[in-house]
Every structure is written in structure tokens, then in C-alpha cells.
Coordinates of C-alpha atoms and ligand atoms in Angstrom, one line a residue:
X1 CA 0.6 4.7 -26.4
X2 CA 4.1 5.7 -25.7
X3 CA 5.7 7.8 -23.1
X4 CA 8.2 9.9 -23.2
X5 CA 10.6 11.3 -21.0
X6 CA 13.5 10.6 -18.7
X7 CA 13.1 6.6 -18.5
X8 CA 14.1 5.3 -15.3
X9 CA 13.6 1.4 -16.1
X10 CA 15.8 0.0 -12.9
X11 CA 16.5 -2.9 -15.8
X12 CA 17.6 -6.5 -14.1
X13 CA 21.1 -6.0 -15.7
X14 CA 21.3 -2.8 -15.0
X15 CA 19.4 -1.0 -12.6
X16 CA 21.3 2.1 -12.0
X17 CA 21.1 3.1 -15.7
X18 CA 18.5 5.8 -16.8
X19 CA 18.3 8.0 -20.0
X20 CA 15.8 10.5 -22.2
X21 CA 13.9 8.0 -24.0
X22 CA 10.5 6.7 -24.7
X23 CA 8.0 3.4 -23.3
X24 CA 6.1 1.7 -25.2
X25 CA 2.8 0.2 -23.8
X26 CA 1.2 -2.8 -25.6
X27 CA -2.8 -3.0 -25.9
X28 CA -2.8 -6.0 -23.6
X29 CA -1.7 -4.1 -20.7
X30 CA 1.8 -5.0 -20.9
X31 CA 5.1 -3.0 -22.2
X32 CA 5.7 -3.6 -25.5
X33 CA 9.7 -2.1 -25.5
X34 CA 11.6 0.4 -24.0
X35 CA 13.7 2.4 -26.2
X36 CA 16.7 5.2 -25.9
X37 CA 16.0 7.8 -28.2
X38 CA 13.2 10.1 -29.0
X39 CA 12.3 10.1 -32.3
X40 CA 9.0 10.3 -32.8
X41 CA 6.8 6.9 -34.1
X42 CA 5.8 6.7 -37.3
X43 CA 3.0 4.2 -36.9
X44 CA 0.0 6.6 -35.7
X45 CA 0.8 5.9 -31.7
X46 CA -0.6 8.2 -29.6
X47 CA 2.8 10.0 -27.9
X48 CA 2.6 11.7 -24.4
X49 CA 5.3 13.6 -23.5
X50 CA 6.2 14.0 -20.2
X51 CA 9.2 16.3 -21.0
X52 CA 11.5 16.6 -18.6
X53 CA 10.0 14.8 -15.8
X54 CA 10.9 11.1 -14.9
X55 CA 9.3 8.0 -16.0
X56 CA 9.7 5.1 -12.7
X57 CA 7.8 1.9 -12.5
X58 CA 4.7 2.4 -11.0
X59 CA 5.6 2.2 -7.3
X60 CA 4.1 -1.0 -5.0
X61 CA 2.9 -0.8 -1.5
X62 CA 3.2 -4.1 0.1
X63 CA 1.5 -3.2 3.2
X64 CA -1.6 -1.6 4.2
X65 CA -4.9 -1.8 5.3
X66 CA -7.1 0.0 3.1
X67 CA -10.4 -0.3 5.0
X68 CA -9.2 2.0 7.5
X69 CA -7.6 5.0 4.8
X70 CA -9.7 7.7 5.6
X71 CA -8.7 7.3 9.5
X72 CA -6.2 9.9 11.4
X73 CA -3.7 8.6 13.4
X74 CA -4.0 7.4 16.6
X75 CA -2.8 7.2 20.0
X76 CA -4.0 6.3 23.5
X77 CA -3.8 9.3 25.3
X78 CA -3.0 8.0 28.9
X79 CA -0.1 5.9 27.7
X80 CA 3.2 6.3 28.4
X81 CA 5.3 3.7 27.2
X82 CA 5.3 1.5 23.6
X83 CA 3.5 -1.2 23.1
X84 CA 5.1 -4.7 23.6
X85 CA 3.3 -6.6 20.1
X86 CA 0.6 -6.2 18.1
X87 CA -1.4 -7.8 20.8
X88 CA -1.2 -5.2 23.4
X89 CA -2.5 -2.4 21.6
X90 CA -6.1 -3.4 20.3
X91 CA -7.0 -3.9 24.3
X92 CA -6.3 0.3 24.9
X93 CA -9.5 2.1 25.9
X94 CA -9.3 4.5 23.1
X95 CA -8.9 1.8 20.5
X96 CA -12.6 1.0 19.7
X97 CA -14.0 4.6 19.7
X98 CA -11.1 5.8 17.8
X99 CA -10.6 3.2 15.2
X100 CA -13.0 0.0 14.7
X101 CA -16.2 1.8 15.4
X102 CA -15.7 4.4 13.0
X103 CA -13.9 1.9 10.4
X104 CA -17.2 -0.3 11.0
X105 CA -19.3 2.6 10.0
X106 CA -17.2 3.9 6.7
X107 CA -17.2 0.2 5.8
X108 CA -20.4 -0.7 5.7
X109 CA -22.1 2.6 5.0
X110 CA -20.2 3.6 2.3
X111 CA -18.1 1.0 1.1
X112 CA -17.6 2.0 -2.9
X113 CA -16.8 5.7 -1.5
X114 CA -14.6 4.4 1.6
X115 CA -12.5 2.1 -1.4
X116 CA -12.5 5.0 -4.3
X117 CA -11.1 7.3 -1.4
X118 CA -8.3 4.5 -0.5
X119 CA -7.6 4.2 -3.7
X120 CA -6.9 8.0 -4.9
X121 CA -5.0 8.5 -1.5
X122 CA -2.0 5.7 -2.8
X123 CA -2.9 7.0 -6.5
X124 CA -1.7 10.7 -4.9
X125 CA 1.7 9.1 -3.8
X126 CA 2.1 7.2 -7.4
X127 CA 1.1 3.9 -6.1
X128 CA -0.1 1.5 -8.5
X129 CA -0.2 -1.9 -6.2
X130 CA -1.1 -1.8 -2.9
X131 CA -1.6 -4.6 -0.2
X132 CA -4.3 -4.8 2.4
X133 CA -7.8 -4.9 0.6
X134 CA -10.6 -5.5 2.7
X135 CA -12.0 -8.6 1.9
X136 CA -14.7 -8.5 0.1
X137 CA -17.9 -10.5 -2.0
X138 CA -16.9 -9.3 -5.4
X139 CA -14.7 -6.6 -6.7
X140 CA -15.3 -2.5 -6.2
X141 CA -17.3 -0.9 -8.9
X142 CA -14.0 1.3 -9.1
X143 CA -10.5 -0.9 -9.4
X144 CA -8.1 2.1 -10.0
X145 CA -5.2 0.3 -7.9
X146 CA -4.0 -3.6 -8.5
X147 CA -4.8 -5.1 -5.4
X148 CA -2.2 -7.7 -4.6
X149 CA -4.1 -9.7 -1.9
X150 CA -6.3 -10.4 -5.1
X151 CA -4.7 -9.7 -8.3
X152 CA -5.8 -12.4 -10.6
X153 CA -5.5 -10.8 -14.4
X154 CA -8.8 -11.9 -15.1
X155 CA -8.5 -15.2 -14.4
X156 CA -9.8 -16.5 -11.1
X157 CA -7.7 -19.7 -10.9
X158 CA -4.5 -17.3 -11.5
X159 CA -4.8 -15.9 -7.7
X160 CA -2.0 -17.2 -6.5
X161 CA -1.5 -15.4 -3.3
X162 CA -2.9 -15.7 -0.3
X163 CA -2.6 -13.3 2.9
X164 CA -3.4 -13.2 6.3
X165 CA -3.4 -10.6 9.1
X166 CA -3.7 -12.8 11.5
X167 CA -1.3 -15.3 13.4
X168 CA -2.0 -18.5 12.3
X169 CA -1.5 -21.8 13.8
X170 CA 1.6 -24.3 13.2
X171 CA -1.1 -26.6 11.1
X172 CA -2.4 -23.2 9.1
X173 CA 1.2 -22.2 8.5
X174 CA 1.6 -25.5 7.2
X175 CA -1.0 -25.7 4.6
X176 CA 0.8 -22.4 3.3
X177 CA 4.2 -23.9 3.2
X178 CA 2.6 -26.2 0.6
X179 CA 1.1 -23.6 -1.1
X180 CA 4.5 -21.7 -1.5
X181 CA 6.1 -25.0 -2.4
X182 CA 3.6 -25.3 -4.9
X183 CA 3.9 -21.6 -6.5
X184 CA 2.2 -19.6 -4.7
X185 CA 2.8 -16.7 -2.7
X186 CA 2.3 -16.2 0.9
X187 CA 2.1 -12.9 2.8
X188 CA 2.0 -13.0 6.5
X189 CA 2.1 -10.3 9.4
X190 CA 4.7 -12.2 11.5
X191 CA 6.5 -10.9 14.6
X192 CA 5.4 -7.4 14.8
X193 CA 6.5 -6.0 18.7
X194 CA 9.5 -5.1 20.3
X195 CA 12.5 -7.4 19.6
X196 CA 12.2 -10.3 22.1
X197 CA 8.6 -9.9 22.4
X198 CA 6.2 -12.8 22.6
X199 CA 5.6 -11.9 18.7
X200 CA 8.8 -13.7 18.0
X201 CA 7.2 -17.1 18.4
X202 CA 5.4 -16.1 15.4
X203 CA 8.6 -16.2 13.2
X204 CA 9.7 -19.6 14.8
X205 CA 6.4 -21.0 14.1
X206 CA 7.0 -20.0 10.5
X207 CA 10.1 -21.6 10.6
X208 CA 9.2 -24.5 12.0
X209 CA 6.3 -25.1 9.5
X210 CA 8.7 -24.7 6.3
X211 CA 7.7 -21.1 5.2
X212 CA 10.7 -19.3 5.1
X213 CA 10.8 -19.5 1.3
X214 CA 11.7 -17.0 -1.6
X215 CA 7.4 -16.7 -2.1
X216 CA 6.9 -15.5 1.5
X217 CA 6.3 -11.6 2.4
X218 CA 6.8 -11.4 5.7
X219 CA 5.5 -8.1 7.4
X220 CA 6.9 -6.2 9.6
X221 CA 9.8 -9.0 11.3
X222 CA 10.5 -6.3 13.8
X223 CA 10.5 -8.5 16.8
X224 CA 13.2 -11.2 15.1
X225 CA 16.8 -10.1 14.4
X226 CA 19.8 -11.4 12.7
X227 CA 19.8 -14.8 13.9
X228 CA 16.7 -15.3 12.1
X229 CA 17.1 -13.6 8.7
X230 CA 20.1 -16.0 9.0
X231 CA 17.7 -19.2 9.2
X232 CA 15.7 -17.6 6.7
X233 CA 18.4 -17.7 4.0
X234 CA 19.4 -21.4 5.2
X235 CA 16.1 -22.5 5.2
X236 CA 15.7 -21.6 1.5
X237 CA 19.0 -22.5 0.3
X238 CA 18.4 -25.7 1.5
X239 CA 14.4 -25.9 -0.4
X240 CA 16.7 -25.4 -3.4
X241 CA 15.7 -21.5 -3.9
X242 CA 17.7 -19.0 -5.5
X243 CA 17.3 -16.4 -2.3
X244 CA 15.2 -16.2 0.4
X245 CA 11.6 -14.0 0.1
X246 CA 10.7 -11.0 1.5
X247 CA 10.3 -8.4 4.5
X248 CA 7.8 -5.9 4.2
X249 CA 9.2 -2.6 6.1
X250 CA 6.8 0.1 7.6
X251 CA 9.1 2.2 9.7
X252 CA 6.8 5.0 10.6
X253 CA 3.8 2.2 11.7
X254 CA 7.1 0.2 14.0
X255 CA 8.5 3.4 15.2
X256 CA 5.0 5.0 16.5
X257 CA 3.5 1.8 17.9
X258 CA 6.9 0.2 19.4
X259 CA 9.8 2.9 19.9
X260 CA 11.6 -0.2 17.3
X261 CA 11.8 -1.2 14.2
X262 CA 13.1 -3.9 11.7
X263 CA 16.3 -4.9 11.8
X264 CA 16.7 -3.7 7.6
X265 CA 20.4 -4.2 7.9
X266 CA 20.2 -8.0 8.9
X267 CA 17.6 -8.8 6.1
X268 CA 19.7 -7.2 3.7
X269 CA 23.4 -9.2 4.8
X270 CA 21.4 -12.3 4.4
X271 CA 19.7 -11.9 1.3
X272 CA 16.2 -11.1 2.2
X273 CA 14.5 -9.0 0.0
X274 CA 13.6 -5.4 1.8
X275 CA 10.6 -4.0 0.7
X276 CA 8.4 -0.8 1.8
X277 CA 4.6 -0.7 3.2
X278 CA 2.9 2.5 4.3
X279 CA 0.6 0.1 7.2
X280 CA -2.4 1.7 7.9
X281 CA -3.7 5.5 8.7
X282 CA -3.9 5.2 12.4
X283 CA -0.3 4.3 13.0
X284 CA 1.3 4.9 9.3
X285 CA 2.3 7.3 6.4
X286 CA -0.1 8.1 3.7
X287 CA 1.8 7.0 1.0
X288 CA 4.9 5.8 -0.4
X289 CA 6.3 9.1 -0.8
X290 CA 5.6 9.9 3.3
X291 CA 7.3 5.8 4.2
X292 CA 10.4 6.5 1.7
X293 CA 11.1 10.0 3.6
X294 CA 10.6 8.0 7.0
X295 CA 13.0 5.3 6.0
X296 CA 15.2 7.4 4.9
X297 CA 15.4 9.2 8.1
X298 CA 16.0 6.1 9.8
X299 CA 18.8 4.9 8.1
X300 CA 20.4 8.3 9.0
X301 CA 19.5 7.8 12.8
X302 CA 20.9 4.3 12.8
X303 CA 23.7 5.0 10.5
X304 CA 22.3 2.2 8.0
X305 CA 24.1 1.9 4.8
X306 CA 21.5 1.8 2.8
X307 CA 21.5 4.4 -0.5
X308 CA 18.5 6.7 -2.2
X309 CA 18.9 3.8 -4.8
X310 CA 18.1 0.8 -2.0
X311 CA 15.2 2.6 -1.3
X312 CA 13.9 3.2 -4.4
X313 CA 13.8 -0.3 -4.9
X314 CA 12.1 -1.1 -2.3
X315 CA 9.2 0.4 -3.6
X316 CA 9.5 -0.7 -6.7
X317 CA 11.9 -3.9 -8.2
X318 CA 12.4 -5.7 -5.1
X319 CA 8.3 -5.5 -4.5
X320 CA 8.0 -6.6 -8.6
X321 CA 10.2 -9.2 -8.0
X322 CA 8.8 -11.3 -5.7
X323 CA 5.3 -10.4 -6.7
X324 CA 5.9 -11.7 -10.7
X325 CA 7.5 -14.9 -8.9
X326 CA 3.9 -15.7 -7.8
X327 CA 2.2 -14.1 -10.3
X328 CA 1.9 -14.8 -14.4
X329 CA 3.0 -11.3 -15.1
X330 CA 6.4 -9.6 -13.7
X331 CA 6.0 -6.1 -12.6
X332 CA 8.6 -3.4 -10.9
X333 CA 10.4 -2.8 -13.4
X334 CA 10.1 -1.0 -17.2
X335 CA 11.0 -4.3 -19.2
X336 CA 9.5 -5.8 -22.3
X337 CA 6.9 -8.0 -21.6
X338 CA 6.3 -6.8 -17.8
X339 CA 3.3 -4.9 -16.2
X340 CA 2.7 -1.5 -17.7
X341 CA 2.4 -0.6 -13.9
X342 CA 4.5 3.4 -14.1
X343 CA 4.5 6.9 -12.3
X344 CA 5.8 10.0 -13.9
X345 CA 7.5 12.6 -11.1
X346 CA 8.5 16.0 -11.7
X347 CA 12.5 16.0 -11.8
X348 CA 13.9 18.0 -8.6
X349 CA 16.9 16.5 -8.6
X350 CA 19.0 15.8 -11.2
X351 CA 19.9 12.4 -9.5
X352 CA 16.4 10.2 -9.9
X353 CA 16.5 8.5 -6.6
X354 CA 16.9 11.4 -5.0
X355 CA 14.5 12.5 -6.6
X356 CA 12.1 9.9 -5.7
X357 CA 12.8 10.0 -2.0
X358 CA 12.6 13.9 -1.9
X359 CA 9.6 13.8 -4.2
X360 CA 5.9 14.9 -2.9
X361 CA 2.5 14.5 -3.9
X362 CA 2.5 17.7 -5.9
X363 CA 5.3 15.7 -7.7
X364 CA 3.2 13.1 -9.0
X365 CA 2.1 14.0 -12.5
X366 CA 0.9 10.6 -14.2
X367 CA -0.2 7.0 -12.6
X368 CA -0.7 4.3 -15.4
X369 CA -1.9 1.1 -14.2
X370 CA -1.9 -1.7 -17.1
X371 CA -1.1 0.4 -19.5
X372 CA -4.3 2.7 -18.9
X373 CA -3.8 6.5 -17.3
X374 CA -6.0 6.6 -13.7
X375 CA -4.5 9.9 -12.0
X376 CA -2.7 12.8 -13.1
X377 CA -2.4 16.3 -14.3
X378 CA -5.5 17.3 -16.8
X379 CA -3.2 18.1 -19.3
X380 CA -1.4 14.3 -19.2
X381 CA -4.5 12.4 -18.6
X382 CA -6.1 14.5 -21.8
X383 CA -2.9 13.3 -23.6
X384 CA -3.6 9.9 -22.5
X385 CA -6.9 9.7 -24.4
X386 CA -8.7 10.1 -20.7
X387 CA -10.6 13.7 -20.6
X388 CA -13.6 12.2 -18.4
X389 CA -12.6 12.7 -14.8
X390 CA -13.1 14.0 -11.7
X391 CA -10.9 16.7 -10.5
X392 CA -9.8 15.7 -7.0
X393 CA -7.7 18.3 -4.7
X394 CA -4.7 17.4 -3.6
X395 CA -3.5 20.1 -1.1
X396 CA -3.3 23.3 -3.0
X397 CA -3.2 21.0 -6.5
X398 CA -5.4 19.5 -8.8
X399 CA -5.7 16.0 -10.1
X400 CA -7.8 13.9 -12.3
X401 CA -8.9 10.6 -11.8
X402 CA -11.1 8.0 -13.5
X403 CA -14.0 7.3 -11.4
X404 CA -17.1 5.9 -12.7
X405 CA -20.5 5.6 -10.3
X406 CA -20.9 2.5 -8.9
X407 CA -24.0 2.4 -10.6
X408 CA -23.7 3.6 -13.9
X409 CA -20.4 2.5 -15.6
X410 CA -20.8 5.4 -17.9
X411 CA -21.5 8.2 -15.4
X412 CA -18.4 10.3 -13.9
X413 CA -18.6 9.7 -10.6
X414 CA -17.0 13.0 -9.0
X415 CA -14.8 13.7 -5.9
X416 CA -17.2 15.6 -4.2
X417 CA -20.0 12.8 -4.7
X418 CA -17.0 10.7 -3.3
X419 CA -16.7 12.5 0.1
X420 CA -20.4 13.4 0.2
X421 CA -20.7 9.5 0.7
X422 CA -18.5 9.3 3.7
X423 CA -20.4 12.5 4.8
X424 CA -23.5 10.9 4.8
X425 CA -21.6 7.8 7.5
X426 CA -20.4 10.4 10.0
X427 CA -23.6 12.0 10.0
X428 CA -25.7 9.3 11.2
X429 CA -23.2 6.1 11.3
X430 CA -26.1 4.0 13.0
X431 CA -28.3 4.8 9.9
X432 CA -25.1 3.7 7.5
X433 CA -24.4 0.3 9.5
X434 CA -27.8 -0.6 9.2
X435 CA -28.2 0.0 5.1
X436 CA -25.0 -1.8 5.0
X437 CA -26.3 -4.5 7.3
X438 CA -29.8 -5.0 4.5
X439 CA -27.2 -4.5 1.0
X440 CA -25.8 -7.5 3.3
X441 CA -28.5 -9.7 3.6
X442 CA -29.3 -8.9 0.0
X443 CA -26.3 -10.1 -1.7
X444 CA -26.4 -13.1 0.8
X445 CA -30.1 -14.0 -0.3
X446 CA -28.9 -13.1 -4.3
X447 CA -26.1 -15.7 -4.2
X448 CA -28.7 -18.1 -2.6
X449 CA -31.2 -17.6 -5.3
X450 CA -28.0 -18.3 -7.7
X451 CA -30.4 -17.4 -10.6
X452 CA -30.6 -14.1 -13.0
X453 CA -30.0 -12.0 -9.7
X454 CA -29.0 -8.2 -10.3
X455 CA -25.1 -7.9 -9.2
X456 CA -24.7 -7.7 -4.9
X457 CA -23.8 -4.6 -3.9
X458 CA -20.6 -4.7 -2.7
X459 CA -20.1 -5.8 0.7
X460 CA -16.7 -5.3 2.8
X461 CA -15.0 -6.7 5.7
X462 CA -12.1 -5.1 7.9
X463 CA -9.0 -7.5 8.5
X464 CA -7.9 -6.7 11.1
X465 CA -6.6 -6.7 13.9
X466 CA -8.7 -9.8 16.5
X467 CA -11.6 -11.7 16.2
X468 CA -14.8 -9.8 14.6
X469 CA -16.8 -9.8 17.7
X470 CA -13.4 -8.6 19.7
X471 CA -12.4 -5.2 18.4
X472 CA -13.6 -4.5 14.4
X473 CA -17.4 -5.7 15.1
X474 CA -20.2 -3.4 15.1
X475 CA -20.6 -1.1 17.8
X476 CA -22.8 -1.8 20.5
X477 CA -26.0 -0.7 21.0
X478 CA -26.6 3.6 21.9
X479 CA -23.0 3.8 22.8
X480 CA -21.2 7.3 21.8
X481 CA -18.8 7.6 19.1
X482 CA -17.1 10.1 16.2
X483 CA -16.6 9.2 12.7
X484 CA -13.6 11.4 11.8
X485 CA -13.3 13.5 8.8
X486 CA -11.5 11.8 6.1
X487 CA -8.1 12.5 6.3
X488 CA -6.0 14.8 3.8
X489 CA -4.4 13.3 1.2
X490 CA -1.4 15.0 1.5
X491 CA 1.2 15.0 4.3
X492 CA 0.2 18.5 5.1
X493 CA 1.5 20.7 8.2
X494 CA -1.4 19.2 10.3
X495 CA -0.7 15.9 9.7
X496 CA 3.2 16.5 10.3
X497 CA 2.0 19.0 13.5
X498 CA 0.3 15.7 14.6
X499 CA 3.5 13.5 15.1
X500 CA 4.5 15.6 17.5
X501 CA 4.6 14.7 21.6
X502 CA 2.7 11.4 20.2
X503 CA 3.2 7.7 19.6
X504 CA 6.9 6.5 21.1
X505 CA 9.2 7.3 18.0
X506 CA 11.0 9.3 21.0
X507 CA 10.7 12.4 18.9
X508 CA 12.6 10.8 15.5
X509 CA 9.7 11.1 13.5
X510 CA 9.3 14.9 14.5
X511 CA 12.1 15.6 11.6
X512 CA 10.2 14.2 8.8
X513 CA 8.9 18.1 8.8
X514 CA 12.3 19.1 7.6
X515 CA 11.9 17.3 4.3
X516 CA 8.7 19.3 3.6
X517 CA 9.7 22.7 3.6
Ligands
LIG601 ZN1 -0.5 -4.3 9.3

């Protein structure tokens, strides 16, 4: 197949440089070349013409937790000052009825539904890799998204990152110093508070065990400053590594929760790789296009120097980067040989990182995800070859995307099926805990038996934040709670209403409005 269309290939030598040209993707799910002009193949390729819309990388969400997607945002209502760390806020009285309970529910009720929903959410804001999967006994009936926590190209041994939402002790943190000295990857929620915060330890811990490498993402930071982003770059020059990793950025998540956020500009004077996450639903955007407008509206209220270009890396190169150092394939970047991973945006702007940051969901035309179309207009996704689909609504749009039934491979499994799933949980969530509690037991008793058992049904965990039986365990017994309508996919005038005279952003993220009218 090849695309054409305004190319926007952010090349290593050249990353500012775009033109009208075409991509070529190979049959092994990588690109084959990338080339300037249009002339049409000769060789019987399918051609899909985008016209004059742009052609980016598919964009990469480092940070999120999809278990909880379908969730709106939360606050607790009697508070009136930001949290200190990411320890303070799972204690709040509202916490459990407003966010593991319901997560509990969707996650074991409906876990295929609760994943396919996740997925067409970040699919809706051109994301092709996100971070944050639930763990899980085997893989979703549906794998629309890469998921990076798990990526392994087919190859089990080839899972070469590992990732933890949880702090981790000096010996843990150790054993994953190792693992990044060995070629792996290591992404770790470290120091998430207010700057001086307790969660600073967490950084010096990671020092002091020898992960700050180039092969560590490091989320959120936002309680360490330059000091530290300064050790970071010493502590890797000295391993012998050509820069130092990775800081995963999710100003709207910081700015709600703690009033703060990461101190972008220190990262960047000393090298470390910036890189965008959405977090999760109850304190985040809904996808990259939401975080891009919110970091974008930071760096104007902190006078950051930090370009439409910057940011458009951040969601896509500087992600690729540091994920193709871990993994066999590189990705982020339309380049021979690398991930056929793109998004295809209506052009708003002649400028295409502008466009990018300025872009919304009803901009998204096409998502390609090794070299196969999963979302886009019916008209591109026929082009692509892909004409079963479901039509999903996307504010007042339509979309298409490839979903198959969980239990039938060759059934269309539509939206509305989708939703009626996660209909069925709110309904009667005790009734969905308990069917997920027996599919469960099943698939424990199946890989027991380790014979000619039928395939587990799929059986999810949520990662954070605590211990199980603390805060995302099962709610007890008779006690009252709401599983909220899944959210819209959009970032429509409710959800933007909803920012207002909530969270601590001290009114900042108020103006996100003005980008969407
Ligand atoms: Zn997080």
C-alpha cells in the first residue's frame, strides 16, 4: 500500500523538512521508502490518497492508564488545596466511589468492551502506541493500539520493557538498573507531587540504584527540578550513553492533581528527552490532541521556549526514539525500515506543527498501525482494502474502526455492541464483578489443567495506584456506588465546562476552551 499526501517524515537529519509525496508500507508491517514525488506506481500497489491532508507518524502516548478510560474526571469535592504526591490523593473520601469501584466493575465485567473502548478513544486522537495497559493473562481479543508496556512483535522473548506504577524499593530499582544495562527499557512513575515533596525520594532512590540511563522513561519528574535532570545527564554520560532517557510529561494530570508541574525546561537544558502522556481519565486529557493543546498553554503561561515543532515531537520522534532503543523495531518517525505506525490530519494550517497542536478529533482521518488501517473516515479505510467496520460516533462525526467480537474473529463486532457491554456493568456492577470473578477462576483452573483447554477469557487487572486490597479491590459487600457513563470521546463543551472551578490548575486550564472554538 502507499499513501499519499503531504508527508511529514520528522527524518533524523532532517526533521523540519516536509513535502507532497508518497509512503510506502512494506507487507511485513514496516515502511518500505518514503519518496518525494507523486507519480503514480506502476507495480499494481494499492494507492490511497489522502490529498491534501498531512501524513505524521502515528503519534505515541507514553502515559496512561487504560483500565480506567471510560472514567470522567474527578475531584474531591470538600478539598481545597492540591495534593502534596501521589500518595495523598488515593486516601480522599470520594476516591473509592468515584474511581476504583466503578474501574473494578468495568474491569471485570466487561473487560474486552472496557479495552476496545480505550482503545478507539486514543485511536480518535491518532494514537497508535499508548502506555498503561492493564495487566492482563493473555492479550484482548481486539489489539487495535501497540501497547508498549507489552509490545513484543510476536515474539515473547522480544519484550524488552518492563513498567511499574508503583514505587519500588532500592533492591527492585536495582534489579532494573541491570535490566537497562542489559537493553532493556525501564518505565517508572517516579516523583509525581509538588516539587520538594516526599515523592522526591523516589528520584534519589533511582539515582542511587543506577537507573538514570538513556532506557529509562521516567513519568511525571514533577517533584525533582534542575539539580536532578543535571545528575541525570552525568549519571549517563558517565555509563558511557550517548544522552540521558526520558521524561514522560502529562501537564493537564500535574496541573489538576498538584497546582505544578514538570520542570520541561530543565529536562530539555540537560538533554533529557521530553515526551507527552495523556495519564488517566480522572485527572487527564483524552488524547494526544487534548495533552498537546494543554502543553501548549503552559509553555505560554510559563514563558517556556519551547516551539509547535518541540511539541510535536514529543508525541512522536522523541517517544520513537527511545522506545526503538529498547525495542527491535524503531518507530516515531516515517523512515525506511521503521514501524509503519502513521496518522493522516486534515491540514488547517499551512504550517504542520501547528497544525498538529491546533488539530481536533474531527481532524483525524486515518490511523495505520503496522502498516494495517484501524480507524478512519469510510471513504480512507475502503481505500485501504478495510470496508468491514463499525461506525463509531465521534461527536457530531463518523468513524470506522476494525473490531472483531471477542468471540468470533470473523464477526464485526459493532460500537453499539461495544457500549451495550459497559451498559450491562452499570446496570447491575455486582452481577458483572461476579461473572468476572467465575471467567477468573476458569482461566486459572484452564492454565492448571495445561491440556487442550479452550482459550481463558480474558482477565484484567487495574495498576494502579496502592495495594489491591487498599484502593482498586473489589468493593465491599452492599455498599452504594455509580458506574458512570462512559465518557465522550471527544473534548466536547461538557468535558471543557467540567475543568471549570475544579482540580487546583488555579483556573489555567479554564483556557484550553479557547482552542476549541
Ligand atoms: Zn500515572
Amino acid at each position: 500500500m502507499e499513501l499519499h499526501g503531504r508527508v511529514v517524515p520528522l527524518a533524523a537529519n532532517d526533521p523540519q523538512r516536509h513535502f507532497r509525496g508518497r509512503v510506502r508500507l512494506g507487507e511485513d508491517g514496516a515502511i518500505d521508502s518514503v519518496l518525494r514525488n507523486r507519480t503514480p506506481s506502476s507495480n499494481g500497489l494499492r494507492v490511497v490518497d489522502v490529498g491534501d491532508a498531512f501524513i505524521y507518524p502515528g503519534l505515541i502516548d507514553l502515559h496512561s492508564h487504560i483500565g480506567f478510560a471510560s472514567l470522567p474526571l474527578w475531584d474531591e469535592p470538600a478539598r481545597d488545596h492540591p495534593f502534596l504526591h501521589h500518595n495523598t490523593w488515593p486516601s480522599a473520601p470520594s476516591y473509592r466511589p468515584f474511581i476504583s469501584w466503578p474501574a473494578y466493575a468495568l474491569i471485570k465485567g466487561a473487560p474486552e468492551a472496557l479495552l476496545a473502548y480505550a482503545q478507539v478513544r486514543a485511536l480518535a486522537g491518532g494514537t497508535t502506541s499508548i502506555q498503561g495497559w492493564p495487566p492482563a493473562n493473555r492479550r484482548p481479543a481486539n489489539q487495535l493500539v501497540r501497547n508498549i508496556d507489552d509490545e513484543n512483535f510476536g515474539n515473547a522473548s522480544d519484550n524488552s520493557i518492563r513498567t511499574s506504577a508503583l514505587t519500588l524499593s532500592v533492591s527492585d530499582l536495582k534489579q532494573r538498573a541491570r535490566h537497562i544495562e542489559s537493553g532493556g527499557g525501564f518505565i517508572y512513575h517516579c516523583a509525581e507531587g509538588q516539587g520538594g515533596s516526599l515523592a522526591a525520594r523516589e528520584f534519589a532512590e533511582a539515582a542511587r540504584a543506577g537507573c538514570l540511563r538513556s532506557r529509562l522513561i521516567a513519568i511525571h519528574c514533577n517533584a525533582v527540578g534542575d539539580a536532578d535532570f543535571r545528575q541525570w545527564q552525568e549519571h549517563a554520560t558517565l555509563a558511557g550513553d550517548a544522552s540521558p532517557g526520558s521524561v514522560v510529561w502529562s501537564p493537564f494530570s500535574n496541573l489538576w492533581l498538584y497546582g505544578e508541574t514538570t520542570d520541561v525546561a530543565a529536562a530539555r537544558k540537560h538533554h533529557v528527552s521530553v515526551c507527552l502522556g495523556t495519564d488517566w481519565a480522572p485527572s487527564g486529557t483524552k488524547n494526544l490532541l487534548g495533552e498537546l493543546k494543554i502543553a501548549n498553554l503552559w509553555i505560554r503561561e510559563a514563558g517556556l521556549d519551547i516551539s509547535h515543532f518541540d511539541l510535536v515531537e514529543m508525541v512522536t520522534s522523541s517517544p520513537g526514539d527511545v522506545l526503538g532503543a529498547c525495542w527491535p523495531h524503531a518507530a516515531g518517525r516515517l523512515e525506511a525500515g521503521r514501524l509503519a505506525d502513521i496518522t493522516v490530519v486534515a491540514r488547517r494550517h499551512p504550517d504542520p506543527w501547528k497544525n498538529l497542536v491546533m488539530a481536533r478529533e474531527s481532524d483525524v482521518l486515518l490511523v495505520i498501525v503496522g502498516g494495517h488501517a484501524r480507524y478512519g473516515t469510510r471513504d480512507l479505510m475502503r481505500a485501504c482494502g478495510e470496508s468491514r467496520t463499525t461506525s463509531v460516533g465521534i461527536g457530531a462525526d463518523r468513524r470506522h474502526a476494525l473490531l472483531r467480537k471477542p468471540d468470533d474473529a470473523e464477526q464485526v463486532w459493532t460500537w453499539s455492541s461495544v457500549l451495550g457491554e459497559l451498559d450491562e456493568v452499570r446496570a447491575d456492577p455486582d452481577a458483572a464483578i461476579d461473572r468476572g470473578h467465575r471467567v477468573a477462576r476458569a482461566a486459572l483452573e484452564a492454565s492448571l489443567m495445561n491440556g487442550a483447554a479452550p482459550p481463558p477469557g480474558l482477565v484484567l487487572e487495574l495498576d494502579m495506584p496502592g495495594a489491591p486490597e487498599m484502593f482498586a479491590g473489589p468493593p465491599p459487600p452492599g455498599v452504594e456506588y455509580e458506574v458512570p457513563e462512559p465518557s465522550s470521546l471527544v473534548h466536547d463543551r461538557a468535558w471543557l465546562g467540567s475543568l471549570r472551578e475544579r482540580g487546583f490548575h488555579n483556573g489555567v486550564l479554564d483556557r484550553v476552551a479557547d482552542y476549541y472554538v
